[in-house]
CSV table of C-alpha atoms in Angstrom, one decimal:
chain,number,residue,atom,x,y,z
A,1,UNK,CA,-41.7,-113.4,12.2
A,2,UNK,CA,-42.8,-110.0,13.8
A,3,UNK,CA,-44.3,-107.3,11.6
A,4,UNK,CA,-41.1,-105.3,12.0
A,5,UNK,CA,-38.9,-108.3,10.9
A,6,UNK,CA,-41.3,-108.8,8.0
A,7,UNK,CA,-40.9,-105.1,6.9
A,8,UNK,CA,-37.2,-105.3,7.2
A,9,UNK,CA,-37.2,-108.5,5.1
A,10,UNK,CA,-39.3,-106.7,2.4
A,11,UNK,CA,-36.9,-103.7,2.4
A,12,UNK,CA,-34.0,-106.0,1.9
A,13,UNK,CA,-35.8,-107.6,-1.0
A,14,UNK,CA,-36.6,-104.2,-2.5
A,15,UNK,CA,-32.9,-103.2,-2.1
A,16,UNK,CA,-31.9,-106.4,-4.0
A,17,UNK,CA,-34.4,-105.6,-6.8
A,18,UNK,CA,-33.3,-102.0,-7.0
A,19,UNK,CA,-29.6,-103.0,-7.2
A,20,UNK,CA,-30.3,-105.4,-10.0
A,21,UNK,CA,-32.4,-102.8,-11.8
A,22,UNK,CA,-30.2,-99.7,-11.4
A,23,UNK,CA,-26.8,-101.0,-10.4
A,24,UNK,CA,-24.8,-99.7,-7.5
A,25,UNK,CA,-23.9,-96.3,-9.0
A,26,UNK,CA,-27.5,-95.3,-9.6
A,27,UNK,CA,-29.0,-96.8,-6.4
A,28,UNK,CA,-31.1,-94.2,-4.5
A,29,UNK,CA,-33.6,-94.4,-1.6
A,30,UNK,CA,-36.3,-93.6,-4.1
A,31,UNK,CA,-35.3,-96.5,-6.4
A,32,UNK,CA,-35.5,-98.8,-3.4
A,33,UNK,CA,-38.9,-97.3,-2.4
A,34,UNK,CA,-40.1,-97.9,-5.9
A,35,UNK,CA,-39.6,-101.6,-5.4
A,36,UNK,CA,-41.2,-101.6,-2.0
A,37,UNK,CA,-44.9,-102.3,-1.6
A,38,UNK,CA,-45.3,-100.3,1.6
A,39,UNK,CA,-44.8,-96.6,2.4
A,40,UNK,CA,-41.4,-95.0,1.7
A,41,UNK,CA,-41.5,-93.5,5.2
A,42,UNK,CA,-41.3,-97.1,6.6
A,43,UNK,CA,-37.9,-97.4,5.0
A,44,UNK,CA,-36.8,-94.1,6.6
A,45,UNK,CA,-38.2,-95.3,9.9
A,46,UNK,CA,-35.9,-98.3,9.9
A,47,UNK,CA,-32.8,-96.8,8.2
A,48,UNK,CA,-31.5,-93.3,8.6
A,49,UNK,CA,-29.6,-93.1,5.3
A,50,UNK,CA,-28.8,-95.0,2.2
A,51,UNK,CA,-25.4,-96.0,3.7
A,52,UNK,CA,-27.2,-97.3,6.8
A,53,UNK,CA,-29.6,-99.4,4.6
A,54,UNK,CA,-26.7,-100.7,2.5
A,55,UNK,CA,-24.8,-101.8,5.5
A,56,UNK,CA,-27.8,-103.7,6.7
A,57,UNK,CA,-28.3,-105.1,3.3
A,58,UNK,CA,-24.7,-106.4,3.1
A,59,UNK,CA,-25.1,-108.1,6.6
A,60,UNK,CA,-28.3,-109.6,5.3
A,61,UNK,CA,-26.6,-110.9,2.1
A,62,UNK,CA,-23.8,-112.4,4.2
A,63,UNK,CA,-26.2,-114.2,6.6
A,64,UNK,CA,-28.2,-115.6,3.7
A,65,UNK,CA,-25.0,-116.7,1.9
A,66,UNK,CA,-23.7,-118.6,5.0
A,67,UNK,CA,-27.1,-120.2,5.5
A,68,UNK,CA,-27.3,-121.3,1.8
A,69,UNK,CA,-23.8,-122.9,2.0
A,70,UNK,CA,-24.0,-124.6,5.4
A,71,UNK,CA,-27.7,-125.5,5.2
A,72,UNK,CA,-28.9,-127.2,8.4
A,73,UNK,CA,-25.3,-128.2,9.3
A,74,UNK,CA,-23.8,-131.7,9.5
A,75,UNK,CA,-23.2,-131.6,5.7
A,76,UNK,CA,-20.4,-133.1,3.7
A,77,UNK,CA,-17.5,-130.6,3.5
A,78,UNK,CA,-16.9,-131.1,-0.2
A,79,UNK,CA,-20.5,-130.5,-0.9
A,80,UNK,CA,-20.5,-127.3,1.1
A,81,UNK,CA,-17.5,-126.0,-0.9
A,82,UNK,CA,-19.1,-127.1,-4.2
A,83,UNK,CA,-22.3,-125.3,-3.3
A,84,UNK,CA,-20.5,-122.2,-2.3
A,85,UNK,CA,-18.6,-122.1,-5.7
A,86,UNK,CA,-21.9,-122.7,-7.5
A,87,UNK,CA,-23.7,-119.9,-5.6
A,88,UNK,CA,-20.9,-117.4,-6.2
A,89,UNK,CA,-19.9,-118.2,-9.8
A,90,UNK,CA,-23.2,-119.3,-11.3
A,91,UNK,CA,-25.7,-117.7,-8.9
A,92,UNK,CA,-28.3,-118.7,-6.4
A,93,UNK,CA,-31.2,-120.4,-8.1
A,94,UNK,CA,-33.8,-118.1,-6.7
A,95,UNK,CA,-35.5,-116.9,-9.8
A,96,UNK,CA,-33.6,-113.6,-9.9
A,97,UNK,CA,-31.2,-112.7,-12.7
A,98,UNK,CA,-27.8,-113.5,-11.2
A,99,UNK,CA,-26.0,-111.5,-13.8
A,100,UNK,CA,-27.7,-108.3,-12.9
A,101,UNK,CA,-26.9,-108.9,-9.3
A,102,UNK,CA,-23.3,-109.8,-9.9
A,103,UNK,CA,-23.0,-106.7,-12.1
A,104,UNK,CA,-24.2,-104.6,-9.1
A,105,UNK,CA,-21.8,-106.3,-6.8
A,106,UNK,CA,-18.9,-105.6,-9.2
A,107,UNK,CA,-19.9,-101.9,-9.3
A,108,UNK,CA,-20.1,-101.8,-5.5
A,109,UNK,CA,-16.6,-103.4,-5.2
A,110,UNK,CA,-15.1,-101.0,-7.7
A,111,UNK,CA,-16.4,-98.1,-5.5
A,112,UNK,CA,-14.6,-99.5,-2.4
A,113,UNK,CA,-11.2,-97.8,-3.1
A,114,UNK,CA,-13.1,-94.4,-2.8
A,115,UNK,CA,-15.3,-95.2,0.2
A,116,UNK,CA,-13.7,-96.2,3.4
A,117,UNK,CA,-17.0,-97.3,5.1
A,118,UNK,CA,-17.8,-99.6,2.2
A,119,UNK,CA,-14.3,-101.0,2.2
A,120,UNK,CA,-14.5,-101.8,5.9
A,121,UNK,CA,-17.7,-103.6,5.4
A,122,UNK,CA,-16.5,-105.5,2.4
A,123,UNK,CA,-13.3,-106.4,4.4
A,124,UNK,CA,-15.4,-107.7,7.3
A,125,UNK,CA,-17.6,-109.8,5.0
A,126,UNK,CA,-14.6,-111.1,3.2
A,127,UNK,CA,-13.0,-112.2,6.4
A,128,UNK,CA,-16.2,-113.9,7.5
A,129,UNK,CA,-16.5,-115.8,4.3
A,130,UNK,CA,-12.8,-116.9,4.3
A,131,UNK,CA,-13.3,-118.0,7.9
A,132,UNK,CA,-16.3,-120.1,6.8
A,133,UNK,CA,-14.2,-121.8,4.1
A,134,UNK,CA,-11.3,-122.4,6.5
A,135,UNK,CA,-13.8,-123.9,9.0
A,136,UNK,CA,-15.1,-126.2,6.4
A,137,UNK,CA,-11.6,-127.3,5.5
A,138,UNK,CA,-10.8,-127.9,9.2
A,139,UNK,CA,-14.0,-129.9,9.6
A,140,UNK,CA,-13.0,-132.1,6.6
A,141,UNK,CA,-9.5,-132.6,8.1
A,142,UNK,CA,-10.9,-133.5,11.5
A,143,UNK,CA,-13.2,-136.1,9.8
A,144,UNK,CA,-10.1,-137.5,8.1
A,145,UNK,CA,-11.6,-136.6,4.7
A,146,UNK,CA,-9.2,-133.8,3.8
A,147,UNK,CA,-5.4,-133.8,3.4
A,148,UNK,CA,-3.8,-132.5,6.6
A,149,UNK,CA,-1.0,-130.7,4.6
A,150,UNK,CA,-3.5,-128.2,3.3
A,151,UNK,CA,-3.4,-124.9,5.2
A,152,UNK,CA,-7.0,-123.9,5.8
A,153,UNK,CA,-6.4,-120.1,5.7
A,154,UNK,CA,-4.3,-120.2,2.6
A,155,UNK,CA,-6.7,-122.5,0.9
A,156,UNK,CA,-9.6,-120.2,1.9
A,157,UNK,CA,-7.8,-117.2,0.4
A,158,UNK,CA,-7.2,-118.9,-2.9
A,159,UNK,CA,-10.7,-120.5,-3.1
A,160,UNK,CA,-12.4,-117.2,-2.3
A,161,UNK,CA,-10.3,-115.3,-4.9
A,162,UNK,CA,-10.9,-117.9,-7.5
A,163,UNK,CA,-14.7,-118.0,-7.2
A,164,UNK,CA,-15.1,-114.3,-6.8
A,165,UNK,CA,-12.7,-113.7,-9.7
A,166,UNK,CA,-14.8,-116.1,-11.8
A,167,UNK,CA,-18.0,-114.2,-10.8
A,168,UNK,CA,-16.4,-111.0,-12.0
A,169,UNK,CA,-15.3,-112.6,-15.2
A,170,UNK,CA,-18.9,-113.7,-15.8
A,171,UNK,CA,-20.0,-110.1,-15.6
A,172,UNK,CA,-17.1,-108.6,-17.4
A,173,UNK,CA,-16.8,-111.1,-20.3
A,174,UNK,CA,-20.4,-112.2,-20.6
A,175,UNK,CA,-20.8,-115.3,-22.7
A,176,UNK,CA,-17.0,-115.4,-23.3
A,177,UNK,CA,-16.4,-116.2,-19.6
A,178,UNK,CA,-15.0,-119.7,-19.1
A,179,UNK,CA,-17.5,-120.6,-16.4
A,180,UNK,CA,-17.7,-124.3,-17.1
A,181,UNK,CA,-14.0,-124.6,-17.2
A,182,UNK,CA,-13.7,-122.8,-13.8
A,183,UNK,CA,-16.3,-125.0,-12.2
A,184,UNK,CA,-14.6,-128.2,-13.5
A,185,UNK,CA,-11.2,-126.9,-12.2
A,186,UNK,CA,-12.8,-126.1,-8.8
A,187,UNK,CA,-14.0,-129.7,-8.7
A,188,UNK,CA,-10.5,-130.9,-9.7
A,189,UNK,CA,-9.0,-128.8,-6.9
A,190,UNK,CA,-11.4,-130.3,-4.3
A,191,UNK,CA,-10.9,-133.8,-5.5
A,192,UNK,CA,-7.2,-133.8,-6.3
A,193,UNK,CA,-5.8,-131.4,-3.7
A,194,UNK,CA,-8.2,-131.4,-0.8
A,195,UNK,CA,-9.5,-135.0,-0.6
A,196,UNK,CA,-7.3,-137.6,1.0
A,197,UNK,CA,-6.1,-140.1,-1.6
A,198,UNK,CA,-7.5,-138.2,-4.5
A,199,UNK,CA,-4.2,-136.7,-5.5
A,200,UNK,CA,-3.2,-136.8,-9.1
A,201,UNK,CA,-5.7,-139.4,-10.0
A,202,UNK,CA,-8.4,-139.5,-12.5
A,203,UNK,CA,-11.1,-137.2,-11.1
A,204,UNK,CA,-14.5,-137.4,-12.8
A,205,UNK,CA,-14.7,-136.9,-16.5
A,206,UNK,CA,-12.5,-135.3,-19.1
A,207,UNK,CA,-8.8,-135.5,-18.4
A,208,UNK,CA,-5.7,-134.3,-20.1
A,209,UNK,CA,-7.7,-132.3,-22.7
A,210,UNK,CA,-5.8,-130.8,-25.6
B,1,UNK,CA,13.1,-97.8,-32.6
B,2,UNK,CA,11.7,-95.4,-35.1
B,3,UNK,CA,10.6,-91.9,-34.0
B,4,UNK,CA,7.0,-93.0,-34.6
B,5,UNK,CA,7.4,-96.1,-32.4
B,6,UNK,CA,9.1,-93.9,-29.8
B,7,UNK,CA,6.2,-91.5,-29.8
B,8,UNK,CA,3.7,-94.3,-29.5
B,9,UNK,CA,5.6,-95.8,-26.6
B,10,UNK,CA,5.6,-92.4,-24.8
B,11,UNK,CA,1.8,-92.1,-25.4
B,12,UNK,CA,1.3,-95.6,-23.9
B,13,UNK,CA,3.4,-94.5,-20.9
B,14,UNK,CA,1.4,-91.3,-20.6
B,15,UNK,CA,-1.9,-93.3,-20.8
B,16,UNK,CA,-0.6,-95.5,-18.0
B,17,UNK,CA,0.3,-92.5,-15.8
B,18,UNK,CA,-3.1,-90.8,-16.5
B,19,UNK,CA,-5.0,-94.0,-15.6
B,20,UNK,CA,-3.1,-94.3,-12.3
B,21,UNK,CA,-3.7,-90.6,-11.6
B,22,UNK,CA,-7.3,-90.3,-12.6
B,23,UNK,CA,-8.8,-93.8,-12.8
B,24,UNK,CA,-10.7,-95.1,-15.7
B,25,UNK,CA,-13.9,-93.1,-15.1
B,26,UNK,CA,-12.1,-89.8,-15.3
B,27,UNK,CA,-9.6,-90.6,-18.1
B,28,UNK,CA,-9.7,-88.0,-20.9
B,29,UNK,CA,-7.5,-87.3,-23.9
B,30,UNK,CA,-6.5,-84.1,-22.0
B,31,UNK,CA,-5.5,-86.0,-18.9
B,32,UNK,CA,-3.3,-88.2,-21.1
B,33,UNK,CA,-1.9,-85.2,-22.9
B,34,UNK,CA,-1.0,-83.7,-19.5
B,35,UNK,CA,1.3,-86.7,-18.9
B,36,UNK,CA,2.8,-86.5,-22.3
B,37,UNK,CA,6.0,-84.4,-22.9
B,38,UNK,CA,5.3,-83.7,-26.6
B,39,UNK,CA,2.4,-82.0,-28.3
B,40,UNK,CA,-1.2,-83.1,-27.8
B,41,UNK,CA,-1.7,-83.0,-31.6
B,42,UNK,CA,0.7,-85.9,-31.8
B,43,UNK,CA,-1.7,-88.0,-29.8
B,44,UNK,CA,-4.5,-87.1,-32.1
B,45,UNK,CA,-2.3,-87.8,-35.1
B,46,UNK,CA,-1.8,-91.4,-33.9
B,47,UNK,CA,-5.2,-92.1,-32.4
B,48,UNK,CA,-8.6,-90.9,-33.7
B,49,UNK,CA,-10.4,-91.1,-30.3
B,50,UNK,CA,-10.0,-92.1,-26.7
B,51,UNK,CA,-11.5,-95.5,-27.5
B,52,UNK,CA,-8.9,-96.0,-30.2
B,53,UNK,CA,-6.1,-95.0,-27.9
B,54,UNK,CA,-7.4,-97.3,-25.1
B,55,UNK,CA,-7.7,-100.2,-27.4
B,56,UNK,CA,-4.1,-99.7,-28.4
B,57,UNK,CA,-3.1,-99.3,-24.8
B,58,UNK,CA,-4.7,-102.6,-23.8
B,59,UNK,CA,-3.0,-104.4,-26.7
B,60,UNK,CA,0.3,-102.9,-25.4
B,61,UNK,CA,-0.4,-104.0,-21.9
B,62,UNK,CA,-1.1,-107.5,-23.0
B,63,UNK,CA,2.1,-107.7,-25.1
B,64,UNK,CA,4.2,-106.4,-22.2
B,65,UNK,CA,2.5,-108.9,-19.8
B,66,UNK,CA,3.2,-111.9,-22.1
B,67,UNK,CA,6.8,-110.7,-22.4
B,68,UNK,CA,7.3,-110.3,-18.7
B,69,UNK,CA,5.9,-113.8,-18.0
B,70,UNK,CA,7.7,-115.7,-20.8
B,71,UNK,CA,10.9,-113.7,-20.8
B,72,UNK,CA,13.3,-114.9,-23.5
B,73,UNK,CA,11.6,-118.3,-23.6
B,74,UNK,CA,13.0,-121.7,-22.6
B,75,UNK,CA,12.1,-121.0,-18.9
B,76,UNK,CA,10.9,-123.3,-16.2
B,77,UNK,CA,7.1,-123.6,-16.5
B,78,UNK,CA,6.6,-123.4,-12.7
B,79,UNK,CA,8.7,-120.2,-12.6
B,80,UNK,CA,6.6,-118.7,-15.4
B,81,UNK,CA,3.4,-119.3,-13.6
B,82,UNK,CA,4.8,-118.0,-10.3
B,83,UNK,CA,6.0,-114.9,-12.1
B,84,UNK,CA,2.6,-114.4,-13.7
B,85,UNK,CA,0.9,-114.7,-10.3
B,86,UNK,CA,3.4,-112.3,-8.8
B,87,UNK,CA,2.9,-109.7,-11.6
B,88,UNK,CA,-0.9,-109.9,-11.4
B,89,UNK,CA,-1.4,-110.1,-7.6
B,90,UNK,CA,1.5,-108.1,-6.3
B,91,UNK,CA,2.3,-105.9,-9.3
B,92,UNK,CA,5.2,-105.5,-11.7
B,93,UNK,CA,8.3,-104.1,-9.9
B,94,UNK,CA,8.6,-101.1,-12.3
B,95,UNK,CA,8.6,-98.3,-9.9
B,96,UNK,CA,5.0,-97.4,-10.5
B,97,UNK,CA,2.3,-97.7,-7.9
B,98,UNK,CA,0.7,-101.1,-8.6
B,99,UNK,CA,-2.3,-100.3,-6.4
B,100,UNK,CA,-3.3,-97.2,-8.5
B,101,UNK,CA,-3.0,-99.2,-11.7
B,102,UNK,CA,-5.0,-102.1,-10.3
B,103,UNK,CA,-7.7,-99.7,-9.1
B,104,UNK,CA,-7.9,-98.3,-12.7
B,105,UNK,CA,-8.1,-101.8,-14.1
B,106,UNK,CA,-11.0,-102.7,-11.7
B,107,UNK,CA,-12.8,-99.5,-12.8
B,108,UNK,CA,-12.3,-100.4,-16.4
B,109,UNK,CA,-13.6,-104.0,-15.8
B,110,UNK,CA,-16.6,-102.7,-13.9
B,111,UNK,CA,-17.5,-100.6,-17.0
B,112,UNK,CA,-17.4,-103.6,-19.4
B,113,UNK,CA,-21.1,-104.6,-18.8
B,114,UNK,CA,-22.1,-101.2,-20.2
B,115,UNK,CA,-19.6,-101.0,-23.1
B,116,UNK,CA,-19.6,-103.7,-25.7
B,117,UNK,CA,-16.3,-102.7,-27.4
B,118,UNK,CA,-14.5,-102.7,-24.1
B,119,UNK,CA,-16.0,-106.1,-23.2
B,120,UNK,CA,-14.9,-107.6,-26.6
B,121,UNK,CA,-11.4,-106.3,-26.0
B,122,UNK,CA,-11.3,-107.6,-22.5
B,123,UNK,CA,-12.6,-111.0,-23.7
B,124,UNK,CA,-9.9,-111.2,-26.4
B,125,UNK,CA,-7.2,-110.3,-23.8
B,126,UNK,CA,-8.6,-112.8,-21.3
B,127,UNK,CA,-8.6,-115.6,-23.9
B,128,UNK,CA,-5.0,-114.8,-24.9
B,129,UNK,CA,-3.9,-114.9,-21.3
B,130,UNK,CA,-5.7,-118.2,-20.6
B,131,UNK,CA,-4.1,-119.6,-23.7
B,132,UNK,CA,-0.7,-118.5,-22.4
B,133,UNK,CA,-1.4,-120.3,-19.1
B,134,UNK,CA,-2.7,-123.5,-20.9
B,135,UNK,CA,0.4,-123.4,-23.2
B,136,UNK,CA,2.7,-123.3,-20.1
B,137,UNK,CA,0.9,-126.2,-18.6
B,138,UNK,CA,1.2,-128.2,-21.8
B,139,UNK,CA,4.9,-127.4,-22.0
B,140,UNK,CA,5.3,-128.7,-18.4
B,141,UNK,CA,3.4,-131.8,-19.3
B,142,UNK,CA,5.4,-132.4,-22.4
B,143,UNK,CA,8.6,-132.1,-20.4
B,144,UNK,CA,7.2,-134.7,-18.0
B,145,UNK,CA,7.3,-132.1,-15.2
B,146,UNK,CA,3.5,-131.6,-14.8
B,147,UNK,CA,0.8,-134.1,-14.0
B,148,UNK,CA,-0.9,-135.4,-17.2
B,149,UNK,CA,-4.3,-135.6,-15.4
B,150,UNK,CA,-4.5,-131.8,-15.2
B,151,UNK,CA,-6.7,-130.3,-18.0
B,152,UNK,CA,-4.7,-127.3,-19.3
B,153,UNK,CA,-7.8,-125.1,-20.3
B,154,UNK,CA,-9.6,-125.8,-17.0
B,155,UNK,CA,-6.5,-125.1,-15.0
B,156,UNK,CA,-5.9,-121.9,-16.9
B,157,UNK,CA,-9.5,-120.7,-16.2
B,158,UNK,CA,-9.1,-121.4,-12.4
B,159,UNK,CA,-5.6,-119.9,-12.2
B,160,UNK,CA,-6.6,-116.8,-14.1
B,161,UNK,CA,-9.7,-116.3,-11.9
B,162,UNK,CA,-7.7,-116.8,-8.8
B,163,UNK,CA,-5.0,-114.3,-9.6
B,164,UNK,CA,-7.3,-111.7,-11.0
B,165,UNK,CA,-9.7,-112.2,-8.1
B,166,UNK,CA,-6.8,-111.7,-5.7
B,167,UNK,CA,-5.7,-108.5,-7.6
B,168,UNK,CA,-9.2,-107.1,-7.2
B,169,UNK,CA,-9.2,-108.1,-3.5
B,170,UNK,CA,-6.0,-106.1,-3.1
B,171,UNK,CA,-7.7,-103.0,-4.4
B,172,UNK,CA,-11.1,-103.5,-2.8
B,173,UNK,CA,-9.9,-104.6,0.7
B,174,UNK,CA,-6.6,-102.7,0.9
B,175,UNK,CA,-4.4,-103.9,3.8
B,176,UNK,CA,-7.1,-106.4,4.8
B,177,UNK,CA,-6.6,-108.4,1.6
B,178,UNK,CA,-5.0,-111.8,2.2
B,179,UNK,CA,-2.3,-111.4,-0.4
B,180,UNK,CA,0.4,-113.5,1.3
B,181,UNK,CA,-2.1,-116.3,1.9
B,182,UNK,CA,-3.1,-116.3,-1.7
B,183,UNK,CA,0.4,-116.4,-3.0
B,184,UNK,CA,1.3,-119.3,-0.6
B,185,UNK,CA,-1.8,-121.1,-1.8
B,186,UNK,CA,-0.8,-120.5,-5.5
B,187,UNK,CA,2.5,-122.1,-4.7
B,188,UNK,CA,0.8,-125.0,-3.0
B,189,UNK,CA,-1.4,-125.5,-6.1
B,190,UNK,CA,1.6,-125.5,-8.4
B,191,UNK,CA,3.6,-127.9,-6.2
B,192,UNK,CA,0.9,-130.2,-5.0
B,193,UNK,CA,-1.5,-130.4,-8.0
B,194,UNK,CA,0.6,-129.5,-11.0
B,195,UNK,CA,4.1,-130.9,-10.4
B,196,UNK,CA,4.5,-134.7,-10.9
B,197,UNK,CA,5.1,-136.4,-7.6
B,198,UNK,CA,4.4,-133.4,-5.5
B,199,UNK,CA,0.9,-134.4,-4.6
B,200,UNK,CA,-0.3,-134.2,-1.0
B,201,UNK,CA,3.3,-134.0,0.2
B,202,UNK,CA,5.0,-131.4,2.4
B,203,UNK,CA,5.5,-128.4,0.1
B,204,UNK,CA,7.7,-125.7,1.3
B,205,UNK,CA,7.1,-124.2,4.7
B,206,UNK,CA,4.1,-123.9,7.0
B,207,UNK,CA,1.8,-126.9,6.9
B,208,UNK,CA,-1.5,-127.8,8.5
B,209,UNK,CA,-2.0,-124.4,10.1
B,210,UNK,CA,-4.8,-123.8,12.6
C-alpha cells in the first residue's frame, strides 16, 4: 500500500468513526479530522469538500461490503447470501458498534429525498448490491443448486429490501426488533424457495410454531 | 359519529396533510392547525401536546391500516397479504401523495433512536402489524391453504421487513427503486413458499429471467 493509499484508508476509517459518533446529521469535516491521527490539511488535500469525502466513503463501503460477501470467490452461493444477510442485519464483526453505524446509515438514507447527489449515489450502490445478489442467484442456478423458476432480479429486490428493512428495524425498534425471527426466515427463504428440492420441507429447526 | 369524533377525525386528517407537506422534522402544532378548518384551540382542547397528538395519530394510522388489510373479514389470506404489501410499498389509493407520506414516515423512523417515546410507540405498532401477518398465516394454515412448515412469526418478521424496506427504498431511491420487482417477488413468495402445492412451480408470468 502506498503512503497515499494508507492516508486515504485512514481517512475512511476516521469518517466511519465520526459517523458512528455524531450521526449523519452532525457530521462535519472537523468531526472527521478529530478522529484522524494526521493533519486535517491532509483530508482537505485528498477531498475538496464533505460531499466529496462522503462520496468516496460510500464507494469504499460498497467495495468492502462486496469483498466481505464474496470473499476470495468460488464460495457456496447459499453461504454468500447468508453472510450478506448477517452483515447487513446483525453487523460486521469488526469490533465496531454496528448499531451506531446502522443509525448513521438510516439518518443518511432519510436525507436522500432532500439531496439529489446523495440519492444518486445511494441508487448506484443499491443497483450494484442487487446485481451482486442476482449474480449469486444465477451462479447457484448454473451450478444446478438453485431453482430455475426463481427470477434473479426479482429475488434480489426482495432479498435486499428484507435485509435492509430488518437493519432499519434494528435501529428503530432497538431490542424490540425481531432480528432472530428475520434471520430464521431468511434461512427458510434460501432453503425452501431457492435451493432445488428444498421446497416446503422441514428446514433446520423449529417448524410450524404457534 | 359524534361531533367530538368528527373533530378528532378532522384533526387526524390535518396531521396527515401537515406531515406530507412539512415532513416529520418540521411538523408543528401550527402547521397542523394550518391544515385544520376549525379553531386551533380545538386541537389543544383534544391534545395537550404535539407528542400527545402524534401518539393518537399513530394509533389512528395503525387502526386504518388493519381495517384496509382485513376489510370486513372472511377474506382470502393470500389476498390480504397482497393488499398489505400493496398498501405499504405502493401506497393506499386515497388520492394523497403516497411518496410524501412515506418520506414523512421515514423521517419519523430515523428519529426513533433519539426519542424513546416514539420508539416505544413504533415498537408497539410494529408488534401489532407482525401479529396481524402471523394471524393471517395461521388462518391460511388452518384452512389448509398454507404450508404448515412455515413459521408464522418468522414469516411475519421477514414479510414486514421486506415491505417496509421496499417502502423506504421507494422514498430513498425515487424512480430507481425496484418496486415492480419487489412486488413480483412478494407474489412469488406467497405462491411458492406459502401456498400448499405451489412450491418451486411456475407461478404467474415471467420465469427464470436473465
